[in-house]
Amino acid sequence: MSCPYCNPEYQDSDRIVLKNEYWFANFDNHPVSKGHMKIIPFRHVAMFTELMDEELIPLVSIMNNSKKLIK
Ligand SMILES: [Zn+2]
């Protein structure tokens, strides 16, 4: 089964509002609340526990930047 988020066209689309070395983010098409964003790793993982240590600080960074964008 292919992953829609690992598609380079998706990762480079105009819908992506934030990026860093390991992560990209966009607003969800079906938001469950105002400002609902998806933060997605460039490296495919099935579970959060598969993330590498070096991906975690950039995750917090893009989360903080997403929070600023939403505000
Ligand atoms: Zn993927």
Coordinates of N, CA and C in Angstrom, one line a residue, residues 1 9 15 17-18 27-29 32 50 56 61-62 68 70:
M1 N 0.9 -1.2 0.0 CA 0.0 0.0 0.0 C 0.9 1.2 0.0
E9 N 5.1 15.0 -4.9 CA 4.1 16.0 -5.3 C 3.4 16.6 -4.1
R15 N 0.1 23.5 -0.7 CA -0.7 23.4 0.6 C 0.3 23.3 1.8
V17 N 2.7 24.6 4.4 CA 2.8 25.9 4.9 C 4.1 26.0 5.8
L18 N 4.7 24.9 6.2 CA 5.9 24.9 7.0 C 6.7 23.7 6.6
F27 N -2.5 22.6 6.7 CA -3.8 22.6 7.3 C -4.6 21.4 6.8
D28 N -5.3 20.7 7.7 CA -6.0 19.5 7.4 C -7.2 19.9 6.5
N29 N -7.5 19.1 5.5 CA -8.7 19.3 4.7 C -10.0 19.1 5.4
V32 N -10.9 19.0 12.5 CA -11.7 18.7 13.6 C -11.9 19.8 14.6
E50 N 8.8 4.9 16.1 CA 9.9 4.6 15.1 C 10.7 5.8 14.8
L56 N 13.3 14.4 16.7 CA 12.4 14.9 17.8 C 12.5 16.4 18.0
S61 N 10.2 21.9 17.1 CA 10.4 23.2 16.4 C 9.2 23.5 15.5
I62 N 8.9 22.5 14.6 CA 7.8 22.8 13.7 C 6.5 22.8 14.4
K68 N 2.5 29.2 16.2 CA 2.5 30.7 15.9 C 1.7 31.0 14.6
I70 N -0.9 29.4 13.5 CA -2.3 29.3 13.8 C -2.8 30.5 14.6

